[in-house]
mmCIF file of N, CA, C and O and ligand atoms in Angstrom:
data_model
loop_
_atom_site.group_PDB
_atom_site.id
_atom_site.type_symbol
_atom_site.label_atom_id
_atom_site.label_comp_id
_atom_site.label_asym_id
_atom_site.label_seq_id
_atom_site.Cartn_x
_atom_site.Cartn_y
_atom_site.Cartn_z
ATOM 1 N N UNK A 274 10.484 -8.389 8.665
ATOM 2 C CA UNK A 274 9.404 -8.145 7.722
ATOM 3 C C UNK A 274 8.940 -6.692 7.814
ATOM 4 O O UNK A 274 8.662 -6.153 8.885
ATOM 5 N N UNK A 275 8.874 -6.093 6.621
ATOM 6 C CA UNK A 275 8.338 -4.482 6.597
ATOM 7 C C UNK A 275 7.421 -4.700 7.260
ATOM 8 O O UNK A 275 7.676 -4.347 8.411
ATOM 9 N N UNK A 276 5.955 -5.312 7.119
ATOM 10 C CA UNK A 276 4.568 -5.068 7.378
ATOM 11 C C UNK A 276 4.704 -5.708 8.728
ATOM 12 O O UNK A 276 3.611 -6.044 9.184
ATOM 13 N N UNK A 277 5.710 -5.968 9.484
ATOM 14 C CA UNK A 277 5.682 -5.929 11.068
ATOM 15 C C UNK A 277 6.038 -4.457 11.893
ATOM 16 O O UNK A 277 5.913 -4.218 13.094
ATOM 17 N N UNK A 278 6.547 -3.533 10.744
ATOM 18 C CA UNK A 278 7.454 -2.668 11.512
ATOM 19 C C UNK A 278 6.364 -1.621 11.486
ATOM 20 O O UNK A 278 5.554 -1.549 10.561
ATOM 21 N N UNK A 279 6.370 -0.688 12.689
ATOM 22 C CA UNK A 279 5.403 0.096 13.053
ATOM 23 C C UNK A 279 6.189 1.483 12.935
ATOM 24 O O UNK A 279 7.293 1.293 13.446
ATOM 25 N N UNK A 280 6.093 2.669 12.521
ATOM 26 C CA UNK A 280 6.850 3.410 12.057
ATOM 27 C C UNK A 280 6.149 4.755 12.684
ATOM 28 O O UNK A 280 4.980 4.660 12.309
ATOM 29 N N UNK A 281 6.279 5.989 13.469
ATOM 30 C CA UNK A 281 5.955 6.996 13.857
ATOM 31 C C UNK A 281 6.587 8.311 13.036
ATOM 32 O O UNK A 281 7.736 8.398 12.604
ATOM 33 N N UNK A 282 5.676 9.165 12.953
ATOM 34 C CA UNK A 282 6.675 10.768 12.894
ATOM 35 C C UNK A 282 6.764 11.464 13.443
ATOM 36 O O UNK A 282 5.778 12.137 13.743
ATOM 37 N N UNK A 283 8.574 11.869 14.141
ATOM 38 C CA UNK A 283 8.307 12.369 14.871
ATOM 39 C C UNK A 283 8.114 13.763 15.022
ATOM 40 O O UNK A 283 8.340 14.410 16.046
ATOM 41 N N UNK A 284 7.664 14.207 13.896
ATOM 42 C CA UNK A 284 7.109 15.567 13.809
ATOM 43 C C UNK A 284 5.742 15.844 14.150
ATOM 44 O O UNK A 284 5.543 16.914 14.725
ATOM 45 N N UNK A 285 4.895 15.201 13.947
ATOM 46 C CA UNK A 285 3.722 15.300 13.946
ATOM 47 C C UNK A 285 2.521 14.198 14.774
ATOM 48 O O UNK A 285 1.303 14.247 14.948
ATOM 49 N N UNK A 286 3.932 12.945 15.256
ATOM 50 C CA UNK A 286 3.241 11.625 15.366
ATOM 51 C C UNK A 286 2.295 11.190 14.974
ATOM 52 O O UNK A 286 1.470 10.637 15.700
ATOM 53 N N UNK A 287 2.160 11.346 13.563
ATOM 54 C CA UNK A 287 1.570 10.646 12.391
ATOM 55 C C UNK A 287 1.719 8.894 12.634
ATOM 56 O O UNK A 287 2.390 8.427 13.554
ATOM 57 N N UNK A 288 1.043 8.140 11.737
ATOM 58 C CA UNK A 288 1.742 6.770 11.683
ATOM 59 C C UNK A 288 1.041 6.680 10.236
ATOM 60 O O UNK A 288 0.721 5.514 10.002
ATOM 61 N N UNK A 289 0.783 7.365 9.435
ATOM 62 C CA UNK A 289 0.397 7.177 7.969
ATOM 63 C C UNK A 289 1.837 7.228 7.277
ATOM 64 O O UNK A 289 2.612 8.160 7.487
ATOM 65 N N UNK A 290 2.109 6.246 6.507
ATOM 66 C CA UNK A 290 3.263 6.462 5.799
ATOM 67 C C UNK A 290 3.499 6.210 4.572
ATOM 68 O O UNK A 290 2.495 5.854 3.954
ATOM 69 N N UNK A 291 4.784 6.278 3.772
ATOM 70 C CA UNK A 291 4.779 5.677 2.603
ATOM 71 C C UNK A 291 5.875 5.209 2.187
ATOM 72 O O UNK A 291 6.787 5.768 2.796
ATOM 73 N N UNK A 292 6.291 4.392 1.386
ATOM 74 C CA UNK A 292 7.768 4.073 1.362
ATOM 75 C C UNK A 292 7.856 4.554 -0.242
ATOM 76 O O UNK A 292 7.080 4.464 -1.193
ATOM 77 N N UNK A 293 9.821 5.370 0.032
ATOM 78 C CA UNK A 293 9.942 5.928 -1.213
ATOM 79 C C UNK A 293 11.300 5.452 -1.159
ATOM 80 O O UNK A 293 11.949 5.457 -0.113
ATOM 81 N N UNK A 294 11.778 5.009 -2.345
ATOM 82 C CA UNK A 294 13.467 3.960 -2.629
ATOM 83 C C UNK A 294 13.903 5.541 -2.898
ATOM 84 O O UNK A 294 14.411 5.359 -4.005
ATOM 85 N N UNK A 295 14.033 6.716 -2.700
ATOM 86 C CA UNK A 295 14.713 8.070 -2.913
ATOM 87 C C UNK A 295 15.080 8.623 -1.166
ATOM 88 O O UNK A 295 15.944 9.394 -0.747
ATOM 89 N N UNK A 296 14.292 8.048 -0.642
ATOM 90 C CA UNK A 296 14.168 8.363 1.122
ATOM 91 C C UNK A 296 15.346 8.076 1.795
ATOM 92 O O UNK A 296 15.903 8.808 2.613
ATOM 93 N N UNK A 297 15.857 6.505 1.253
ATOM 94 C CA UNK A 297 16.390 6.087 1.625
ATOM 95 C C UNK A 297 17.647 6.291 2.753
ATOM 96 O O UNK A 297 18.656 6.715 2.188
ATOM 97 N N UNK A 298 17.819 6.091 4.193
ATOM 98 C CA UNK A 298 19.118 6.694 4.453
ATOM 99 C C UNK A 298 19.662 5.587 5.376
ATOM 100 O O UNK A 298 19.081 4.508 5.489
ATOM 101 N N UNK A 299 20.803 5.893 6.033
ATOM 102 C CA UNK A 299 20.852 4.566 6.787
ATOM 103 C C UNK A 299 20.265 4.932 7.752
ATOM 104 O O UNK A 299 20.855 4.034 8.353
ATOM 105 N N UNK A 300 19.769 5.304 8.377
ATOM 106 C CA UNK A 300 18.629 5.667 9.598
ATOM 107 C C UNK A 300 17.207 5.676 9.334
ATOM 108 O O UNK A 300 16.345 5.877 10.189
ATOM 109 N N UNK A 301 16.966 5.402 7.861
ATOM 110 C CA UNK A 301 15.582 4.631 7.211
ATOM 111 C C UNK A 301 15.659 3.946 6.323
ATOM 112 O O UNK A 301 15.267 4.204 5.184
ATOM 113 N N UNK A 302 16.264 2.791 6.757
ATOM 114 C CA UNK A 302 16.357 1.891 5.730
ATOM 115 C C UNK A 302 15.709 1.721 4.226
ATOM 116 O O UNK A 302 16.106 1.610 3.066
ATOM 117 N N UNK A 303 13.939 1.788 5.268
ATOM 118 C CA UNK A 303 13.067 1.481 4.447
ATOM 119 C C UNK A 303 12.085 2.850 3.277
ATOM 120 O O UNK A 303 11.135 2.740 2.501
ATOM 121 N N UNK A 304 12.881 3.929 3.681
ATOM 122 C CA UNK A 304 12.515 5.143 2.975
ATOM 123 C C UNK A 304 11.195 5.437 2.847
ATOM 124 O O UNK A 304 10.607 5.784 1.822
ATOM 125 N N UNK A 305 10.499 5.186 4.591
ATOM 126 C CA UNK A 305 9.396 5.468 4.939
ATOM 127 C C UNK A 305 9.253 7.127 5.152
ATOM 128 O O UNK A 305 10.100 7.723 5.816
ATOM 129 N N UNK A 306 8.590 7.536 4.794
ATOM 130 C CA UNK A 306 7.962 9.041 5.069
ATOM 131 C C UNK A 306 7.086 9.526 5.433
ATOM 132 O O UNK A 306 6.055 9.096 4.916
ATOM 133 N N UNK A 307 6.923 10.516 6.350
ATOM 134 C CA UNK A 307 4.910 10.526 6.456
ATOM 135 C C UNK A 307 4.538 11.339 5.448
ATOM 136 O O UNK A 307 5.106 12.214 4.794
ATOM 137 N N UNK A 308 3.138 10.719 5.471
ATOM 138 C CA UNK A 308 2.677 11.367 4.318
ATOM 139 C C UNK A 308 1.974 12.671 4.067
ATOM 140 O O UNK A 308 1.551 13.111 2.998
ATOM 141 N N UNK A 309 1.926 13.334 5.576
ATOM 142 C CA UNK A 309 1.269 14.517 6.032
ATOM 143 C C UNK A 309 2.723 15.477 5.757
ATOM 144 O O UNK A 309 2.730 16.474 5.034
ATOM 145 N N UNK A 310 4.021 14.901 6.551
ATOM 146 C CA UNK A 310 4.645 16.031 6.257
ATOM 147 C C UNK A 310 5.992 15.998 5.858
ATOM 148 O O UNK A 310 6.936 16.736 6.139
ATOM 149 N N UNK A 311 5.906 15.060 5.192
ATOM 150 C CA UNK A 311 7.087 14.423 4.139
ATOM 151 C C UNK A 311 8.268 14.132 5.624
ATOM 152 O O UNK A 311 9.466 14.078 5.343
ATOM 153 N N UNK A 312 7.942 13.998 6.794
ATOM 154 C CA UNK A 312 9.272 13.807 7.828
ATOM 155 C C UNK A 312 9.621 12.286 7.485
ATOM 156 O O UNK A 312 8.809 11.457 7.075
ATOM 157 N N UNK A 313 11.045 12.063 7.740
ATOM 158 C CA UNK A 313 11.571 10.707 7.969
ATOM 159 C C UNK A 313 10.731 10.324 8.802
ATOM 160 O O UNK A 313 10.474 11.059 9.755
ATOM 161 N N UNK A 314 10.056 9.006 8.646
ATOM 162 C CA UNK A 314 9.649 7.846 9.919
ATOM 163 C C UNK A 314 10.422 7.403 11.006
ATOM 164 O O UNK A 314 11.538 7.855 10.752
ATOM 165 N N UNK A 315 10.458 7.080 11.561
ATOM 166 C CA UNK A 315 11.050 6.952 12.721
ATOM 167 C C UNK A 315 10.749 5.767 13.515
ATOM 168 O O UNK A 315 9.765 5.926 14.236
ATOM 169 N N UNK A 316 11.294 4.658 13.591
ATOM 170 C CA UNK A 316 10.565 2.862 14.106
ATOM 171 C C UNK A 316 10.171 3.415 15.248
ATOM 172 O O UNK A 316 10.809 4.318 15.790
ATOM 173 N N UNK A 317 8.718 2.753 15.870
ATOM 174 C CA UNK A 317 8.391 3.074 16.859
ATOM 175 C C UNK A 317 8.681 1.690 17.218
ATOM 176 O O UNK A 317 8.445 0.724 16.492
ATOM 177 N N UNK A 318 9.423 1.633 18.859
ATOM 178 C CA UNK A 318 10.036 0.726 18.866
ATOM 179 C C UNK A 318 8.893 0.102 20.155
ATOM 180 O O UNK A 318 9.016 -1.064 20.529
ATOM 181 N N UNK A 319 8.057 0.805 20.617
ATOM 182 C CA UNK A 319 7.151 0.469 21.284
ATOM 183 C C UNK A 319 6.193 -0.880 21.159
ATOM 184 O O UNK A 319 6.017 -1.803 21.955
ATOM 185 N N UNK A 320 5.504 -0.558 19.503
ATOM 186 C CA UNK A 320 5.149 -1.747 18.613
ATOM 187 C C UNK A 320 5.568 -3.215 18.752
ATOM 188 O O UNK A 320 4.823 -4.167 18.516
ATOM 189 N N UNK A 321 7.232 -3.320 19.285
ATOM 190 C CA UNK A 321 7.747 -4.377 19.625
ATOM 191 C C UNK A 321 7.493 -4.953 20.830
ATOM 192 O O UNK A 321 7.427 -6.174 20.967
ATOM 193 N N UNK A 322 7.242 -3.621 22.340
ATOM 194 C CA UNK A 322 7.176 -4.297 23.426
ATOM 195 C C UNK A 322 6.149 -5.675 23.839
ATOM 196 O O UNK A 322 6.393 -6.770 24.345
ATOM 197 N N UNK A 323 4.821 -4.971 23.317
ATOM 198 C CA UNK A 323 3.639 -5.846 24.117
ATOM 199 C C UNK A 323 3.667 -7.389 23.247
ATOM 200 O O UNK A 323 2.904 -8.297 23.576
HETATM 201 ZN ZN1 LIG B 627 4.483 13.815 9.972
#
């Protein structure tokens, strides 16, 4: 489910994002971007541990 996945940037470590179907790559599926500095998102895979 998208709205489980927790998404970081790692430019800025933002977690504001946005999804754009142009983003798309296979390393973002979901063509999440931040919205501060247009970087690919990046799954924070942390979100999953606890
Ligand atoms: Zn950013």
């Amino acid at each position: 489910m998208i709205q489980n996945i927790k998404y970081q940037c790692p430019s800025c470590n933002g977690c504001q994002y946005r999804f754009s179907v142009f983003n798309i790559t296979a390393k973002n599926p979901h063509g999440a971007n931040c919205i501060f500095c247009k970087a690919q998102m990046m799954v924070s895979y942390k979100a999953f541990a606890s």
